[in-house]
Amino acid sequence: MTKPPLTLYLAAPRGFCAGVDRAIKIVEMALEKWGAPVYVRHEIVHNKFVVDGLRDKGAVFVEELSECPDDRPVIFSAHGVPKSVPSAAQARNMIYVDATCPLVSKVHIEAQRHAEAGLQIIMIGHAGHPETVGTMGQLPDGDVLLVETPNDVAGVAVRDETRLAYVTQTTLSVDDTADIVAALQARFPAIIGPHKEDICYATTNRQEAVKAMAPKCDAMLVVGAPNSSNSKRLVEVGARAGCAYAQLVQRADDIDWRALEGIGSIGITAGASAPEVLINEVIDAFKARYDVTTELVETAQENVEFKVPRVLRQPA
């Protein structure tokens, strides 16, 4: 039986970013240096396949520092943690390694500087997301106010309208964030923004590739986890950019083949914490069912690399 033809558009860049790469490497190097178990506070990155793989090597994932013993190393996830967490680890004389993405750390430092200059911070982010919790936790309660939508801006109660700055979660939709920034600037003309965009290069690049790919596709799949902010944003960006069917899948088993009946083209991309092995698994699933012609949709090239902390580069 002949397979139906299918054009498969593959977004580039896609998948792992430098911050995720570094965080995974930190856990692997910690296990090599100190042996198992090594504790990790929160999923190191939001991807079940990655987390399960590290668990098999001896990483123990917990949600709170209180679940960790004093005598084993603990790693803080790529999303960042409130200041109270390393302080508590120090108080217990624990060995800890901070795997916070350097681009998230940049936002932390920015918020700190603004606060030291006497400014109140408004954070654009998603309530409860570990990155938002970590950034807001750099400063005392009440010093950082959260807004999630342009409508939230109207209800924000600030101390002084002339002494404000804003920061953003690094994994947001570029377009949605622009709408919220416009609302903030309209209400608070004196508000100070970041020197350089807080939304990270990887988030922006993946969204740009999706925008270029979406109008060509009958359907689009984003390989990523349901708790991955940047992956969910890619689905929204794809739908908004003109793709009639955009869905998140964790791996090939999640593909809804009935929903894809009759398509002539599919776009595939992946969130920043999805490994290439899962992307290839999805591509192979299409090749098993269709006569696939692959086209790369490349909008940027990435060559960013972040060093792992010095403690892991020194012998035990």
Tab-separated table of C-alpha atoms in Angstrom:
chain	number	residue	atom	x	y	z
A	1	MET	CA	0.000	0.000	0.000
A	2	THR	CA	1.433	3.367	-0.951
A	3	LYS	CA	1.790	5.914	1.802
A	4	PRO	CA	0.155	9.321	1.371
A	5	PRO	CA	2.620	12.162	0.691
A	6	LEU	CA	3.379	14.604	3.516
A	7	THR	CA	5.567	17.683	3.705
A	8	LEU	CA	7.166	17.860	7.151
A	9	TYR	CA	8.405	21.322	8.100
A	10	LEU	CA	11.027	21.167	10.825
A	11	ALA	CA	11.598	24.364	12.821
A	12	ALA	CA	15.097	25.559	13.607
A	13	PRO	CA	16.022	26.435	16.248
A	14	ARG	CA	14.072	23.890	18.324
A	15	GLY	CA	14.624	21.817	21.444
A	16	PHE	CA	17.372	22.244	24.027
A	17	CYS	CA	18.683	25.709	24.822
A	18	ALA	CA	22.017	26.506	26.491
A	19	GLY	CA	20.450	26.932	29.948
A	20	VAL	CA	18.759	23.521	29.820
A	21	ASP	CA	21.903	21.881	28.448
A	22	ARG	CA	23.928	23.358	31.333
A	23	ALA	CA	21.385	22.333	34.002
A	24	ILE	CA	21.325	18.690	32.851
A	25	LYS	CA	25.128	18.657	32.661
A	26	ILE	CA	25.275	19.999	36.253
A	27	VAL	CA	23.232	17.049	37.560
A	28	GLU	CA	25.310	14.528	35.567
A	29	MET	CA	28.614	16.053	36.742
A	30	ALA	CA	27.391	16.197	40.361
A	31	LEU	CA	26.567	12.479	40.205
A	32	GLU	CA	30.043	11.779	38.774
A	33	LYS	CA	31.736	13.883	41.455
A	34	TRP	CA	29.786	12.928	44.576
A	35	GLY	CA	28.063	9.700	43.560
A	36	ALA	CA	24.377	8.903	44.065
A	37	PRO	CA	22.136	10.085	45.488
A	38	VAL	CA	22.246	13.752	44.509
A	39	TYR	CA	19.114	15.709	45.415
A	40	VAL	CA	17.465	18.154	43.006
A	41	ARG	CA	14.990	20.736	44.257
A	42	HIS	CA	12.142	20.776	41.695
A	43	GLU	CA	12.416	19.166	38.241
A	44	ILE	CA	15.799	20.281	36.886
A	45	VAL	CA	14.001	21.176	33.622
A	46	HIS	CA	10.370	20.644	32.712
A	47	ASN	CA	10.591	17.381	30.799
A	48	LYS	CA	9.545	13.962	32.147
A	49	PHE	CA	11.864	12.018	29.819
A	50	VAL	CA	14.892	14.041	30.976
A	51	VAL	CA	13.907	13.858	34.654
A	52	ASP	CA	13.282	10.089	34.482
A	53	GLY	CA	16.675	9.582	32.794
A	54	LEU	CA	18.482	11.488	35.564
A	55	ARG	CA	16.462	9.668	38.250
A	56	ASP	CA	17.702	6.364	36.774
A	57	LYS	CA	21.282	7.647	37.235
A	58	GLY	CA	20.708	8.439	40.911
A	59	ALA	CA	19.140	11.916	41.092
A	60	VAL	CA	16.366	12.317	43.678
A	61	PHE	CA	13.811	14.999	42.822
A	62	VAL	CA	12.068	16.815	45.673
A	63	GLU	CA	9.947	19.949	45.900
A	64	GLU	CA	11.398	21.431	49.090
A	65	LEU	CA	14.814	21.649	50.710
A	66	SER	CA	13.322	20.189	53.898
A	67	GLU	CA	13.057	16.848	52.037
A	68	CYS	CA	16.858	16.718	51.564
A	69	PRO	CA	19.332	15.243	54.062
A	70	ASP	CA	22.140	17.531	55.307
A	71	ASP	CA	24.923	15.240	54.119
A	72	ARG	CA	24.088	14.945	50.398
A	73	PRO	CA	24.556	17.576	47.663
A	74	VAL	CA	21.479	19.435	46.430
A	75	ILE	CA	21.003	21.160	43.088
A	76	PHE	CA	18.606	24.045	42.446
A	77	SER	CA	16.667	23.791	39.170
A	78	ALA	CA	17.218	25.862	36.025
A	79	HIS	CA	14.132	27.948	36.857
A	80	GLY	CA	15.776	29.630	39.854
A	81	VAL	CA	14.841	29.724	43.534
A	82	PRO	CA	13.861	32.365	46.101
A	83	LYS	CA	16.783	33.781	48.121
A	84	SER	CA	15.519	31.936	51.202
A	85	VAL	CA	16.490	28.558	49.663
A	86	PRO	CA	20.298	28.988	49.392
A	87	SER	CA	20.211	30.760	52.781
A	88	ALA	CA	18.547	27.700	54.337
A	89	ALA	CA	21.076	25.382	52.621
A	90	GLN	CA	23.965	27.460	54.011
A	91	ALA	CA	22.453	27.394	57.492
A	92	ARG	CA	22.458	23.580	57.306
A	93	ASN	CA	26.058	23.490	55.935
A	94	MET	CA	24.844	21.656	52.834
A	95	ILE	CA	26.783	21.320	49.606
A	96	TYR	CA	24.584	22.986	46.992
A	97	VAL	CA	24.954	23.816	43.311
A	98	ASP	CA	22.796	26.450	41.672
A	99	ALA	CA	21.719	25.373	38.166
A	100	THR	CA	19.628	28.530	37.611
A	101	CYS	CA	19.841	29.538	33.951
A	102	PRO	CA	22.221	32.542	33.679
A	103	LEU	CA	19.490	34.431	31.786
A	104	VAL	CA	17.116	33.948	34.735
A	105	SER	CA	19.896	35.053	37.100
A	106	LYS	CA	20.198	38.207	34.979
A	107	VAL	CA	16.542	39.019	35.765
A	108	HIS	CA	17.200	38.368	39.484
A	109	ILE	CA	20.137	40.798	39.478
A	110	GLU	CA	18.087	43.376	37.575
A	111	ALA	CA	15.234	43.201	40.117
A	112	GLN	CA	17.758	43.553	42.953
A	113	ARG	CA	19.361	46.632	41.370
A	114	HIS	CA	16.014	48.325	40.821
A	115	ALA	CA	15.019	47.632	44.427
A	116	GLU	CA	18.320	49.064	45.686
A	117	ALA	CA	17.545	52.202	43.659
A	118	GLY	CA	14.261	52.499	45.562
A	119	LEU	CA	11.982	51.240	42.793
A	120	GLN	CA	9.047	48.882	43.256
A	121	ILE	CA	9.048	46.003	40.750
A	122	ILE	CA	6.192	44.743	38.603
A	123	MET	CA	6.810	41.251	37.284
A	124	ILE	CA	5.141	39.997	34.104
A	125	GLY	CA	4.804	36.245	34.564
A	126	HIS	CA	2.615	33.260	35.401
A	127	ALA	CA	1.506	32.875	39.025
A	128	GLY	CA	2.955	29.762	40.641
A	129	HIS	CA	5.513	29.047	37.904
A	130	PRO	CA	8.827	28.210	39.629
A	131	GLU	CA	10.676	30.922	37.708
A	132	THR	CA	8.184	33.575	38.802
A	133	VAL	CA	8.288	32.316	42.396
A	134	GLY	CA	12.106	32.417	42.295
A	135	THR	CA	12.313	35.933	40.854
A	136	MET	CA	9.699	37.372	43.212
A	137	GLY	CA	11.519	35.641	46.079
A	138	GLN	CA	14.696	37.676	45.462
A	139	LEU	CA	13.078	40.576	47.335
A	140	PRO	CA	10.923	40.980	50.463
A	141	ASP	CA	7.170	40.327	50.206
A	142	GLY	CA	5.335	43.221	48.585
A	143	ASP	CA	8.381	44.580	46.740
A	144	VAL	CA	7.423	42.656	43.581
A	145	LEU	CA	3.872	42.772	42.193
A	146	LEU	CA	2.723	40.192	39.615
A	147	VAL	CA	0.698	40.858	36.463
A	148	GLU	CA	-0.312	38.084	34.059
A	149	THR	CA	-2.476	39.934	31.489
A	150	PRO	CA	-3.003	43.494	30.204
A	151	ASN	CA	-6.242	43.584	32.261
A	152	ASP	CA	-4.279	42.977	35.474
A	153	VAL	CA	-2.411	46.247	34.976
A	154	ALA	CA	-5.486	48.355	35.798
A	155	GLY	CA	-5.830	46.738	39.230
A	156	VAL	CA	-2.213	46.972	40.399
A	157	ALA	CA	-1.848	49.018	43.597
A	158	VAL	CA	1.634	50.579	43.606
A	159	ARG	CA	3.417	52.626	46.267
A	160	ASP	CA	4.523	55.426	43.925
A	161	GLU	CA	3.647	55.635	40.219
A	162	THR	CA	6.910	57.472	39.481
A	163	ARG	CA	9.186	54.871	41.112
A	164	LEU	CA	8.533	51.654	39.183
A	165	ALA	CA	10.400	49.112	37.053
A	166	TYR	CA	9.268	45.917	35.369
A	167	VAL	CA	10.902	42.535	34.728
A	168	THR	CA	9.503	39.486	32.939
A	169	GLN	CA	9.610	35.717	33.108
A	170	THR	CA	12.068	34.526	30.440
A	171	THR	CA	9.716	32.026	28.747
A	172	LEU	CA	6.703	34.164	27.843
A	173	SER	CA	5.090	34.835	24.481
A	174	VAL	CA	6.901	37.805	22.948
A	175	ASP	CA	3.644	39.219	21.515
A	176	ASP	CA	1.577	38.763	24.691
A	177	THR	CA	4.301	40.393	26.760
A	178	ALA	CA	4.444	43.367	24.384
A	179	ASP	CA	0.714	43.943	25.027
A	180	ILE	CA	1.259	43.887	28.807
A	181	VAL	CA	4.276	46.224	28.555
A	182	ALA	CA	2.173	48.649	26.472
A	183	ALA	CA	-0.535	48.593	29.174
A	184	LEU	CA	2.072	49.238	31.886
A	185	GLN	CA	3.620	52.124	29.945
A	186	ALA	CA	0.192	53.637	29.277
A	187	ARG	CA	-0.719	53.591	32.978
A	188	PHE	CA	2.765	54.305	34.375
A	189	PRO	CA	4.657	56.452	31.830
A	190	ALA	CA	7.727	56.633	34.124
A	191	ILE	CA	8.123	52.849	34.456
A	192	ILE	CA	11.630	51.585	33.688
A	193	GLY	CA	12.122	48.471	31.539
A	194	PRO	CA	15.067	46.069	31.273
A	195	HIS	CA	18.254	47.260	29.503
A	196	LYS	CA	17.971	44.167	27.349
A	197	GLU	CA	14.869	42.082	26.744
A	198	ASP	CA	14.199	39.661	29.642
A	199	ILE	CA	12.526	37.069	27.408
A	200	CYS	CA	15.472	34.844	26.565
A	201	TYR	CA	17.028	34.390	23.133
A	202	ALA	CA	15.912	30.739	22.973
A	203	THR	CA	12.250	31.523	23.667
A	204	THR	CA	12.272	34.340	21.103
A	205	ASN	CA	14.070	32.267	18.443
A	206	ARG	CA	11.733	29.285	18.815
A	207	GLN	CA	8.680	31.527	18.565
A	208	GLU	CA	10.063	33.247	15.436
A	209	ALA	CA	10.653	29.877	13.748
A	210	VAL	CA	7.060	28.840	14.555
A	211	LYS	CA	5.703	32.107	13.121
A	212	ALA	CA	7.599	31.432	9.873
A	213	MET	CA	6.470	27.807	9.723
A	214	ALA	CA	2.814	28.031	10.844
A	215	PRO	CA	1.250	29.557	7.691
A	216	LYS	CA	2.693	26.711	5.556
A	217	CYS	CA	1.263	23.924	7.750
A	218	ASP	CA	-2.100	22.149	7.935
A	219	ALA	CA	-1.147	21.115	11.474
A	220	MET	CA	1.653	21.677	13.941
A	221	LEU	CA	3.021	19.638	16.839
A	222	VAL	CA	5.156	21.032	19.648
A	223	VAL	CA	7.199	18.405	21.466
A	224	GLY	CA	7.283	19.433	25.111
A	225	ALA	CA	5.906	18.933	28.599
A	226	PRO	CA	2.495	20.191	29.773
A	227	ASN	CA	4.202	22.095	32.624
A	228	SER	CA	6.727	23.737	30.273
A	229	SER	CA	5.841	27.415	29.883
A	230	ASN	CA	7.883	27.981	26.718
A	231	SER	CA	6.409	24.855	25.050
A	232	LYS	CA	2.821	25.937	25.750
A	233	ARG	CA	3.618	29.390	24.357
A	234	LEU	CA	4.816	27.769	21.092
A	235	VAL	CA	1.398	26.119	20.656
A	236	GLU	CA	-0.330	29.492	21.177
A	237	VAL	CA	2.062	31.280	18.805
A	238	GLY	CA	1.487	28.627	16.118
A	239	ALA	CA	-2.299	28.908	16.365
A	240	ARG	CA	-2.143	32.693	16.263
A	241	ALA	CA	0.219	32.644	13.271
A	242	GLY	CA	-2.339	30.802	11.164
A	243	CYS	CA	-1.986	27.079	11.802
A	244	ALA	CA	-5.462	25.550	12.120
A	245	TYR	CA	-4.365	22.688	14.407
A	246	ALA	CA	-1.532	23.211	16.911
A	247	GLN	CA	-1.005	20.696	19.710
A	248	LEU	CA	1.487	19.866	22.448
A	249	VAL	CA	2.753	16.270	22.605
A	250	GLN	CA	5.218	14.806	25.086
A	251	ARG	CA	6.313	12.108	22.645
A	252	ALA	CA	5.139	10.078	19.620
A	253	ASP	CA	2.637	8.026	21.666
A	254	ASP	CA	0.625	11.216	22.295
A	255	ILE	CA	-0.044	12.006	18.629
A	256	ASP	CA	-3.769	12.053	17.818
A	257	TRP	CA	-3.636	10.467	14.362
A	258	ARG	CA	-7.399	10.760	13.814
A	259	ALA	CA	-7.216	14.528	14.200
A	260	LEU	CA	-4.492	14.598	11.531
A	261	GLU	CA	-6.378	12.611	8.864
A	262	GLY	CA	-6.208	14.220	5.427
A	263	ILE	CA	-3.334	16.633	6.170
A	264	GLY	CA	-0.787	17.399	3.464
A	265	SER	CA	1.752	19.167	5.679
A	266	ILE	CA	2.844	19.111	9.317
A	267	GLY	CA	5.110	21.467	11.248
A	268	ILE	CA	7.261	20.102	14.071
A	269	THR	CA	9.120	22.028	16.733
A	270	ALA	CA	10.050	21.498	20.371
A	271	GLY	CA	10.244	23.484	23.570
A	272	ALA	CA	13.614	24.411	25.075
A	273	SER	CA	13.610	21.465	27.499
A	274	ALA	CA	12.680	18.734	24.979
A	275	PRO	CA	15.558	16.455	23.896
A	276	GLU	CA	16.262	15.756	20.214
A	277	VAL	CA	15.625	12.018	20.754
A	278	LEU	CA	11.905	12.754	21.355
A	279	ILE	CA	11.722	15.028	18.299
A	280	ASN	CA	13.259	12.255	16.164
A	281	GLU	CA	10.781	9.770	17.636
A	282	VAL	CA	7.891	11.982	16.422
A	283	ILE	CA	9.474	12.413	12.977
A	284	ASP	CA	9.958	8.617	12.680
A	285	ALA	CA	6.287	8.086	13.591
A	286	PHE	CA	5.282	10.251	10.605
A	287	LYS	CA	7.768	8.488	8.307
A	288	ALA	CA	6.161	5.148	9.247
A	289	ARG	CA	2.752	6.392	8.057
A	290	TYR	CA	3.542	8.855	5.265
A	291	ASP	CA	5.880	9.362	2.336
A	292	VAL	CA	7.662	12.280	4.025
A	293	THR	CA	9.502	15.160	2.391
A	294	THR	CA	11.310	17.186	5.040
A	295	GLU	CA	11.918	20.928	4.766
A	296	LEU	CA	13.896	22.913	7.333
A	297	VAL	CA	12.455	26.289	8.374
A	298	GLU	CA	15.463	28.046	9.889
A	299	THR	CA	15.131	31.587	11.229
A	300	ALA	CA	18.246	31.787	13.449
A	301	GLN	CA	21.393	29.898	14.409
A	302	GLU	CA	22.341	29.441	18.042
A	303	ASN	CA	25.871	29.018	19.372
A	304	VAL	CA	25.360	30.067	22.996
A	305	GLU	CA	27.105	28.039	25.679
A	306	PHE	CA	27.069	28.529	29.460
A	307	LYS	CA	29.822	27.233	31.733
A	308	VAL	CA	28.985	24.932	34.624
A	309	PRO	CA	29.799	26.223	38.151
A	310	ARG	CA	33.466	26.026	39.183
A	311	VAL	CA	32.773	23.576	42.035
A	312	LEU	CA	31.946	20.893	39.443
A	313	ARG	CA	35.122	21.532	37.460
A	314	GLN	CA	37.289	20.890	40.527
A	315	PRO	CA	38.168	17.356	41.682
A	316	ALA	CA	36.190	15.986	44.663
